[in-house]
Amino acid sequence: MITEQHKANLVSQSSLKPVSKVEEWIGIILCILVLASGIVERLVHVPLSYDAKFSPVFLPFIAAIIAATGFIRLNDHSRWLGMQQILRWTGLFLMIWTANGLPLDLLRLTPLMPPGIDWPGFITKALAFATAVVLARLVMKRPDNLMTTNIATWYGYAAFVLALPYPIMRTLWALGGTIGLIKPGAAGEGFLPWLASIPWILAAILSLLLITTSRWKPRRLLLTAGWFATGIVAMIGPAAFWFIISSLVTGTDSDGSGIGIKFWVPCLFYSSWFFWSIAAAAATRSYQLRSAGS
């Protein structure tokens, strides 16, 4: 007699599909380009557009090796395919981290920000982002015989909670509160700085909209918004989280000197951004699968 656990295992195994030759070569070539670009970036000694605190210097090399291993098709055995799926998810995360700061570099190409781009770094980030897109296509493939009734919906609630710290703190400061501030007015005067919290208020609303699959909601618009927001924050969150770790290890910036804000505040913001990108990706993916038939 087939148990429910055995059925789940069969469904899981049915989703472990080998990568096609075209995808394999495209992915491997992109990984080689990321590796080569990372080497050139280090050799030319151009100042990085992001401080070294935001990512370890060896990140592009580790990301390229792990991602390339996720593309290589050794055999069609379920164990290797399962290991490849883990390598692809890991490579996807590392490639997105490698692409950190890419949105800011793109803004520097416009009049919105002062010019000055680290071009070798920009090329590495762009190639890493392209590799992440190919990896995302692989890991996000809809499994065969998927039982949508068993897909969790709590990710949206988690993303909603993780989107709140920044707007809550900004609102308190705009109302005259001093929690987390070393001196009054360190976060800016009046309600103008509060406008920076609007994207996170929208992110909180989006998180709630991804929980249910009601027909009145525009599916394609929600999926576009969900993946776009996840991609943008994912290129900021991991780097910011690494900044926290490196600061704690080295002991720098622990007193918030020079910014007038206590160190636990950026720790709260950066960690919430990091975990929001994960929760939002899960919520968007869950909504995508659950709403496929609606």
mmCIF file of C-alpha atoms in Angstrom:
data_model
loop_
_atom_site.group_PDB
_atom_site.id
_atom_site.type_symbol
_atom_site.label_atom_id
_atom_site.label_comp_id
_atom_site.label_asym_id
_atom_site.label_seq_id
_atom_site.Cartn_x
_atom_site.Cartn_y
_atom_site.Cartn_z
ATOM 1 C CA MET A 1 0.000 0.000 0.000
ATOM 2 C CA ILE A 2 1.354 3.419 -0.977
ATOM 3 C CA THR A 3 1.566 5.810 1.979
ATOM 4 C CA GLU A 4 1.122 9.574 1.782
ATOM 5 C CA GLN A 5 4.839 10.018 2.459
ATOM 6 C CA HIS A 6 5.673 7.697 -0.446
ATOM 7 C CA LYS A 7 3.378 9.704 -2.705
ATOM 8 C CA ALA A 8 5.162 12.885 -1.654
ATOM 9 C CA ASN A 9 8.505 11.267 -2.462
ATOM 10 C CA LEU A 10 7.258 10.267 -5.909
ATOM 11 C CA VAL A 11 6.094 13.818 -6.575
ATOM 12 C CA SER A 12 9.407 15.158 -5.356
ATOM 13 C CA GLN A 13 11.368 12.804 -7.596
ATOM 14 C CA SER A 14 9.232 13.664 -10.621
ATOM 15 C CA SER A 15 10.365 17.281 -10.342
ATOM 16 C CA LEU A 16 14.081 16.391 -10.500
ATOM 17 C CA LYS A 17 14.521 16.874 -14.219
ATOM 18 C CA PRO A 18 17.959 16.949 -15.865
ATOM 19 C CA VAL A 19 19.067 20.193 -17.473
ATOM 20 C CA SER A 20 19.002 20.349 -21.272
ATOM 21 C CA LYS A 21 22.221 20.626 -23.274
ATOM 22 C CA VAL A 22 21.415 24.184 -24.342
ATOM 23 C CA GLU A 23 20.763 25.318 -20.780
ATOM 24 C CA GLU A 24 23.859 23.457 -19.617
ATOM 25 C CA TRP A 25 26.188 25.220 -22.045
ATOM 26 C CA ILE A 26 24.620 28.637 -21.595
ATOM 27 C CA GLY A 27 24.939 28.308 -17.829
ATOM 28 C CA ILE A 28 28.530 27.031 -17.957
ATOM 29 C CA ILE A 29 29.598 29.807 -20.342
ATOM 30 C CA LEU A 30 28.041 32.444 -18.102
ATOM 31 C CA CYS A 31 29.791 30.975 -15.062
ATOM 32 C CA ILE A 32 33.134 31.070 -16.897
ATOM 33 C CA LEU A 33 32.503 34.705 -17.835
ATOM 34 C CA VAL A 34 31.666 35.580 -14.217
ATOM 35 C CA LEU A 35 34.871 33.882 -13.083
ATOM 36 C CA ALA A 36 36.981 35.662 -15.721
ATOM 37 C CA SER A 37 35.360 39.025 -15.061
ATOM 38 C CA GLY A 38 35.926 38.608 -11.325
ATOM 39 C CA ILE A 39 39.616 37.936 -11.946
ATOM 40 C CA VAL A 40 39.939 41.003 -14.188
ATOM 41 C CA GLU A 41 38.094 43.092 -11.593
ATOM 42 C CA ARG A 42 40.652 42.148 -8.953
ATOM 43 C CA LEU A 43 43.682 42.556 -11.261
ATOM 44 C CA VAL A 44 42.926 46.084 -12.443
ATOM 45 C CA HIS A 45 42.530 47.289 -8.844
ATOM 46 C CA VAL A 46 39.640 49.603 -9.677
ATOM 47 C CA PRO A 47 37.892 50.841 -6.478
ATOM 48 C CA LEU A 48 34.746 48.809 -6.039
ATOM 49 C CA SER A 49 31.422 50.632 -6.253
ATOM 50 C CA TYR A 50 30.469 48.766 -3.077
ATOM 51 C CA ASP A 51 32.787 48.656 -0.071
ATOM 52 C CA ALA A 52 34.468 45.307 0.592
ATOM 53 C CA LYS A 53 32.357 44.977 3.730
ATOM 54 C CA PHE A 54 29.348 44.180 1.578
ATOM 55 C CA SER A 55 30.793 40.974 0.107
ATOM 56 C CA PRO A 56 33.923 38.819 0.467
ATOM 57 C CA VAL A 57 36.495 39.280 -2.287
ATOM 58 C CA PHE A 58 36.295 35.614 -3.302
ATOM 59 C CA LEU A 59 32.491 35.653 -3.761
ATOM 60 C CA PRO A 60 32.417 35.710 -7.622
ATOM 61 C CA PHE A 61 34.774 32.715 -7.763
ATOM 62 C CA ILE A 62 32.815 30.593 -5.279
ATOM 63 C CA ALA A 63 29.525 31.568 -6.952
ATOM 64 C CA ALA A 64 30.830 30.620 -10.408
ATOM 65 C CA ILE A 65 32.143 27.218 -9.289
ATOM 66 C CA ILE A 66 28.989 26.211 -7.385
ATOM 67 C CA ALA A 67 26.647 27.465 -10.106
ATOM 68 C CA ALA A 68 28.636 25.688 -12.831
ATOM 69 C CA THR A 69 28.428 22.430 -10.871
ATOM 70 C CA GLY A 70 24.664 22.881 -10.771
ATOM 71 C CA PHE A 71 24.586 23.043 -14.574
ATOM 72 C CA ILE A 72 26.852 20.067 -15.352
ATOM 73 C CA ARG A 73 24.923 16.937 -16.286
ATOM 74 C CA LEU A 74 26.874 13.931 -15.010
ATOM 75 C CA ASN A 75 23.998 11.445 -15.031
ATOM 76 C CA ASP A 76 20.219 11.185 -14.613
ATOM 77 C CA HIS A 77 20.288 9.449 -11.247
ATOM 78 C CA SER A 78 17.767 10.889 -8.805
ATOM 79 C CA ARG A 79 20.412 11.411 -6.118
ATOM 80 C CA TRP A 80 22.622 13.493 -8.415
ATOM 81 C CA LEU A 81 19.627 15.428 -9.706
ATOM 82 C CA GLY A 82 18.603 16.141 -6.120
ATOM 83 C CA MET A 83 22.136 17.326 -5.300
ATOM 84 C CA GLN A 84 22.086 19.502 -8.403
ATOM 85 C CA GLN A 85 18.908 21.171 -7.194
ATOM 86 C CA ILE A 86 20.661 22.100 -3.940
ATOM 87 C CA LEU A 87 23.672 23.387 -5.882
ATOM 88 C CA ARG A 88 21.412 25.444 -8.147
ATOM 89 C CA TRP A 89 19.632 27.083 -5.213
ATOM 90 C CA THR A 90 22.985 27.809 -3.575
ATOM 91 C CA GLY A 91 24.419 29.134 -6.832
ATOM 92 C CA LEU A 92 21.326 31.267 -7.369
ATOM 93 C CA PHE A 93 21.719 32.864 -3.941
ATOM 94 C CA LEU A 94 25.455 33.497 -4.429
ATOM 95 C CA MET A 95 24.982 34.921 -7.936
ATOM 96 C CA ILE A 96 22.327 37.338 -6.703
ATOM 97 C CA TRP A 97 24.670 38.335 -3.896
ATOM 98 C CA THR A 98 27.467 38.851 -6.447
ATOM 99 C CA ALA A 99 25.143 41.168 -8.366
ATOM 100 C CA ASN A 100 24.645 43.377 -5.296
ATOM 101 C CA GLY A 101 24.690 47.050 -6.133
ATOM 102 C CA LEU A 102 23.700 46.522 -9.774
ATOM 103 C CA PRO A 103 20.522 48.658 -9.448
ATOM 104 C CA LEU A 104 22.639 51.535 -8.083
ATOM 105 C CA ASP A 105 25.123 51.181 -10.936
ATOM 106 C CA LEU A 106 22.263 51.294 -13.432
ATOM 107 C CA LEU A 107 20.995 54.474 -11.787
ATOM 108 C CA ARG A 108 24.468 55.990 -12.188
ATOM 109 C CA LEU A 109 23.964 55.677 -15.950
ATOM 110 C CA THR A 110 21.083 58.154 -15.621
ATOM 111 C CA PRO A 111 20.968 61.768 -14.395
ATOM 112 C CA LEU A 112 19.322 60.552 -11.167
ATOM 113 C CA MET A 113 22.686 59.801 -9.523
ATOM 114 C CA PRO A 114 26.202 61.217 -9.876
ATOM 115 C CA PRO A 115 28.236 59.404 -12.553
ATOM 116 C CA GLY A 116 31.154 57.168 -11.698
ATOM 117 C CA ILE A 117 30.885 53.435 -12.348
ATOM 118 C CA ASP A 118 33.364 50.699 -11.574
ATOM 119 C CA TRP A 119 33.043 49.152 -15.051
ATOM 120 C CA PRO A 120 34.841 45.852 -14.328
ATOM 121 C CA GLY A 121 32.637 45.454 -11.247
ATOM 122 C CA PHE A 122 29.553 46.427 -13.242
ATOM 123 C CA ILE A 123 30.294 43.750 -15.864
ATOM 124 C CA THR A 124 30.782 41.115 -13.152
ATOM 125 C CA LYS A 125 27.465 42.055 -11.542
ATOM 126 C CA ALA A 126 25.600 42.070 -14.866
ATOM 127 C CA LEU A 127 26.973 38.629 -15.794
ATOM 128 C CA ALA A 128 26.127 37.313 -12.321
ATOM 129 C CA PHE A 129 22.566 38.599 -12.675
ATOM 130 C CA ALA A 130 22.221 36.936 -16.099
ATOM 131 C CA THR A 131 23.456 33.664 -14.581
ATOM 132 C CA ALA A 132 20.959 34.041 -11.741
ATOM 133 C CA VAL A 133 18.141 34.431 -14.277
ATOM 134 C CA VAL A 134 19.116 31.167 -16.005
ATOM 135 C CA LEU A 135 19.383 29.392 -12.656
ATOM 136 C CA ALA A 136 16.041 30.777 -11.526
ATOM 137 C CA ARG A 137 14.419 29.391 -14.660
ATOM 138 C CA LEU A 138 15.711 25.939 -13.759
ATOM 139 C CA VAL A 139 14.812 25.874 -10.081
ATOM 140 C CA MET A 140 11.421 27.500 -10.648
ATOM 141 C CA LYS A 141 10.168 24.940 -13.168
ATOM 142 C CA ARG A 142 6.729 23.676 -12.262
ATOM 143 C CA PRO A 143 7.057 20.048 -11.072
ATOM 144 C CA ASP A 144 4.948 17.335 -12.685
ATOM 145 C CA ASN A 145 1.930 16.094 -10.722
ATOM 146 C CA LEU A 146 2.191 18.987 -8.292
ATOM 147 C CA MET A 147 -0.390 18.859 -5.503
ATOM 148 C CA THR A 148 -1.168 22.574 -5.093
ATOM 149 C CA THR A 149 -3.294 21.975 -2.016
ATOM 150 C CA ASN A 150 -0.142 21.137 -0.041
ATOM 151 C CA ILE A 151 1.706 24.364 -0.890
ATOM 152 C CA ALA A 152 2.243 26.563 2.158
ATOM 153 C CA THR A 153 0.768 30.064 2.283
ATOM 154 C CA TRP A 154 2.410 31.371 5.461
ATOM 155 C CA TYR A 155 5.352 32.855 3.546
ATOM 156 C CA GLY A 156 3.245 35.899 2.725
ATOM 157 C CA TYR A 157 2.563 36.556 6.412
ATOM 158 C CA ALA A 158 6.287 36.242 7.170
ATOM 159 C CA ALA A 159 7.143 38.672 4.368
ATOM 160 C CA PHE A 160 4.511 41.106 5.678
ATOM 161 C CA VAL A 161 6.079 41.147 9.158
ATOM 162 C CA LEU A 162 9.597 41.494 7.747
ATOM 163 C CA ALA A 163 8.556 44.500 5.646
ATOM 164 C CA LEU A 164 7.395 46.478 8.688
ATOM 165 C CA PRO A 165 10.549 47.414 10.693
ATOM 166 C CA TYR A 166 11.710 50.166 8.333
ATOM 167 C CA PRO A 167 8.371 52.022 7.923
ATOM 168 C CA ILE A 168 7.591 51.664 11.638
ATOM 169 C CA MET A 169 10.911 53.196 12.687
ATOM 170 C CA ARG A 170 10.642 55.932 10.063
ATOM 171 C CA THR A 171 7.143 56.792 11.256
ATOM 172 C CA LEU A 172 8.275 56.994 14.879
ATOM 173 C CA TRP A 173 11.146 59.288 13.940
ATOM 174 C CA ALA A 174 8.883 61.486 11.796
ATOM 175 C CA LEU A 175 6.552 61.884 14.798
ATOM 176 C CA GLY A 176 9.429 63.062 16.970
ATOM 177 C CA GLY A 177 10.498 59.782 18.551
ATOM 178 C CA THR A 178 14.154 59.198 19.341
ATOM 179 C CA ILE A 179 14.263 55.413 19.739
ATOM 180 C CA GLY A 180 17.419 54.089 18.086
ATOM 181 C CA LEU A 181 18.874 57.589 17.661
ATOM 182 C CA ILE A 182 22.005 58.837 19.364
ATOM 183 C CA LYS A 183 20.820 62.414 19.004
ATOM 184 C CA PRO A 184 17.458 63.958 18.003
ATOM 185 C CA GLY A 185 17.092 64.669 14.296
ATOM 186 C CA ALA A 186 19.818 62.198 13.285
ATOM 187 C CA ALA A 187 17.375 60.469 10.901
ATOM 188 C CA GLY A 188 16.323 63.739 9.266
ATOM 189 C CA GLU A 189 13.830 66.459 10.054
ATOM 190 C CA GLY A 190 10.110 66.450 9.271
ATOM 191 C CA PHE A 191 8.193 63.966 7.133
ATOM 192 C CA LEU A 192 10.373 64.192 4.022
ATOM 193 C CA PRO A 193 12.725 61.349 5.133
ATOM 194 C CA TRP A 194 9.592 59.284 5.879
ATOM 195 C CA LEU A 195 8.896 59.045 2.132
ATOM 196 C CA ALA A 196 11.692 56.484 1.918
ATOM 197 C CA SER A 197 9.438 54.049 3.778
ATOM 198 C CA ILE A 198 6.754 54.051 1.057
ATOM 199 C CA PRO A 199 8.379 51.205 -0.959
ATOM 200 C CA TRP A 200 8.326 49.035 2.168
ATOM 201 C CA ILE A 201 4.687 49.856 2.858
ATOM 202 C CA LEU A 202 3.940 48.726 -0.692
ATOM 203 C CA ALA A 203 6.052 45.611 -0.072
ATOM 204 C CA ALA A 204 3.960 44.806 3.004
ATOM 205 C CA ILE A 205 0.735 45.182 0.992
ATOM 206 C CA LEU A 206 2.152 43.026 -1.803
ATOM 207 C CA SER A 207 3.077 40.318 0.722
ATOM 208 C CA LEU A 208 -0.538 40.100 1.887
ATOM 209 C CA LEU A 209 -1.888 40.048 -1.665
ATOM 210 C CA LEU A 210 0.260 36.987 -2.427
ATOM 211 C CA ILE A 211 -1.401 34.909 0.306
ATOM 212 C CA THR A 212 -4.702 34.131 -1.412
ATOM 213 C CA THR A 213 -5.563 33.382 -5.039
ATOM 214 C CA SER A 214 -8.823 35.317 -5.359
ATOM 215 C CA ARG A 215 -9.906 35.767 -8.948
ATOM 216 C CA TRP A 216 -10.318 39.556 -8.645
ATOM 217 C CA LYS A 217 -6.563 40.028 -8.319
ATOM 218 C CA PRO A 218 -4.504 40.431 -11.544
ATOM 219 C CA ARG A 219 -2.270 37.354 -11.471
ATOM 220 C CA ARG A 220 0.369 38.488 -13.961
ATOM 221 C CA LEU A 221 0.683 41.901 -12.353
ATOM 222 C CA LEU A 222 1.165 40.376 -8.901
ATOM 223 C CA LEU A 223 3.755 37.893 -10.166
ATOM 224 C CA THR A 224 5.649 40.650 -11.966
ATOM 225 C CA ALA A 225 5.592 42.849 -8.872
ATOM 226 C CA GLY A 226 6.565 39.955 -6.606
ATOM 227 C CA TRP A 227 9.556 38.792 -8.641
ATOM 228 C CA PHE A 228 10.696 42.342 -9.422
ATOM 229 C CA ALA A 229 10.621 43.390 -5.758
ATOM 230 C CA THR A 230 12.303 40.151 -4.707
ATOM 231 C CA GLY A 231 15.086 40.631 -7.261
ATOM 232 C CA ILE A 232 15.770 44.242 -6.250
ATOM 233 C CA VAL A 233 15.856 43.515 -2.512
ATOM 234 C CA ALA A 234 17.807 40.284 -3.043
ATOM 235 C CA MET A 235 20.611 42.324 -4.618
ATOM 236 C CA ILE A 236 20.722 44.516 -1.499
ATOM 237 C CA GLY A 237 19.714 42.299 1.422
ATOM 238 C CA PRO A 238 22.554 39.697 1.394
ATOM 239 C CA ALA A 239 25.197 42.417 0.983
ATOM 240 C CA ALA A 240 23.708 44.439 3.822
ATOM 241 C CA PHE A 241 23.519 41.349 6.018
ATOM 242 C CA TRP A 242 27.201 40.652 5.325
ATOM 243 C CA PHE A 243 27.944 44.232 6.394
ATOM 244 C CA ILE A 244 26.428 43.439 9.786
ATOM 245 C CA ILE A 245 28.533 40.310 10.185
ATOM 246 C CA SER A 246 31.774 41.980 9.095
ATOM 247 C CA SER A 247 31.104 44.959 11.369
ATOM 248 C CA LEU A 248 30.466 42.704 14.349
ATOM 249 C CA VAL A 249 33.613 40.672 13.648
ATOM 250 C CA THR A 250 35.888 43.681 13.162
ATOM 251 C CA GLY A 251 34.182 45.793 15.830
ATOM 252 C CA THR A 252 33.829 48.803 13.530
ATOM 253 C CA ASP A 253 30.720 50.998 13.430
ATOM 254 C CA SER A 254 29.436 49.210 16.524
ATOM 255 C CA ASP A 255 28.688 52.510 18.230
ATOM 256 C CA GLY A 256 26.982 54.085 15.235
ATOM 257 C CA SER A 257 29.536 56.916 15.249
ATOM 258 C CA GLY A 258 29.301 59.374 12.423
ATOM 259 C CA ILE A 259 25.683 58.581 11.543
ATOM 260 C CA GLY A 260 23.856 59.433 14.759
ATOM 261 C CA ILE A 261 21.951 56.143 14.694
ATOM 262 C CA LYS A 262 22.598 53.261 17.078
ATOM 263 C CA PHE A 263 24.137 50.211 15.478
ATOM 264 C CA TRP A 264 21.202 47.916 16.267
ATOM 265 C CA VAL A 265 19.007 49.959 13.923
ATOM 266 C CA PRO A 266 20.891 49.130 10.684
ATOM 267 C CA CYS A 267 21.177 45.564 12.001
ATOM 268 C CA LEU A 268 17.382 45.464 12.265
ATOM 269 C CA PHE A 269 16.867 46.997 8.832
ATOM 270 C CA TYR A 270 19.478 44.967 6.968
ATOM 271 C CA SER A 271 18.484 41.642 8.496
ATOM 272 C CA SER A 272 14.798 42.295 7.771
ATOM 273 C CA TRP A 273 15.650 43.113 4.133
ATOM 274 C CA PHE A 274 17.713 39.931 3.841
ATOM 275 C CA PHE A 275 14.993 37.680 5.224
ATOM 276 C CA TRP A 276 12.229 39.562 3.373
ATOM 277 C CA SER A 277 13.843 38.710 0.034
ATOM 278 C CA ILE A 278 13.736 35.026 0.996
ATOM 279 C CA ALA A 279 10.171 35.127 2.331
ATOM 280 C CA ALA A 280 8.943 37.197 -0.640
ATOM 281 C CA ALA A 281 10.503 34.767 -3.117
ATOM 282 C CA ALA A 282 8.788 31.855 -1.364
ATOM 283 C CA ALA A 283 5.474 33.748 -1.209
ATOM 284 C CA THR A 284 5.632 34.678 -4.897
ATOM 285 C CA ARG A 285 6.538 31.140 -5.910
ATOM 286 C CA SER A 286 3.748 29.740 -3.744
ATOM 287 C CA TYR A 287 1.230 32.149 -5.295
ATOM 288 C CA GLN A 288 2.494 31.302 -8.791
ATOM 289 C CA LEU A 289 1.914 27.587 -8.295
ATOM 290 C CA ARG A 290 -1.399 27.896 -6.429
ATOM 291 C CA SER A 291 -2.887 30.351 -8.937
ATOM 292 C CA ALA A 292 -1.743 28.488 -12.064
ATOM 293 C CA GLY A 293 -5.127 26.915 -12.619
ATOM 294 C CA SER A 294 -7.222 29.936 -11.692
#
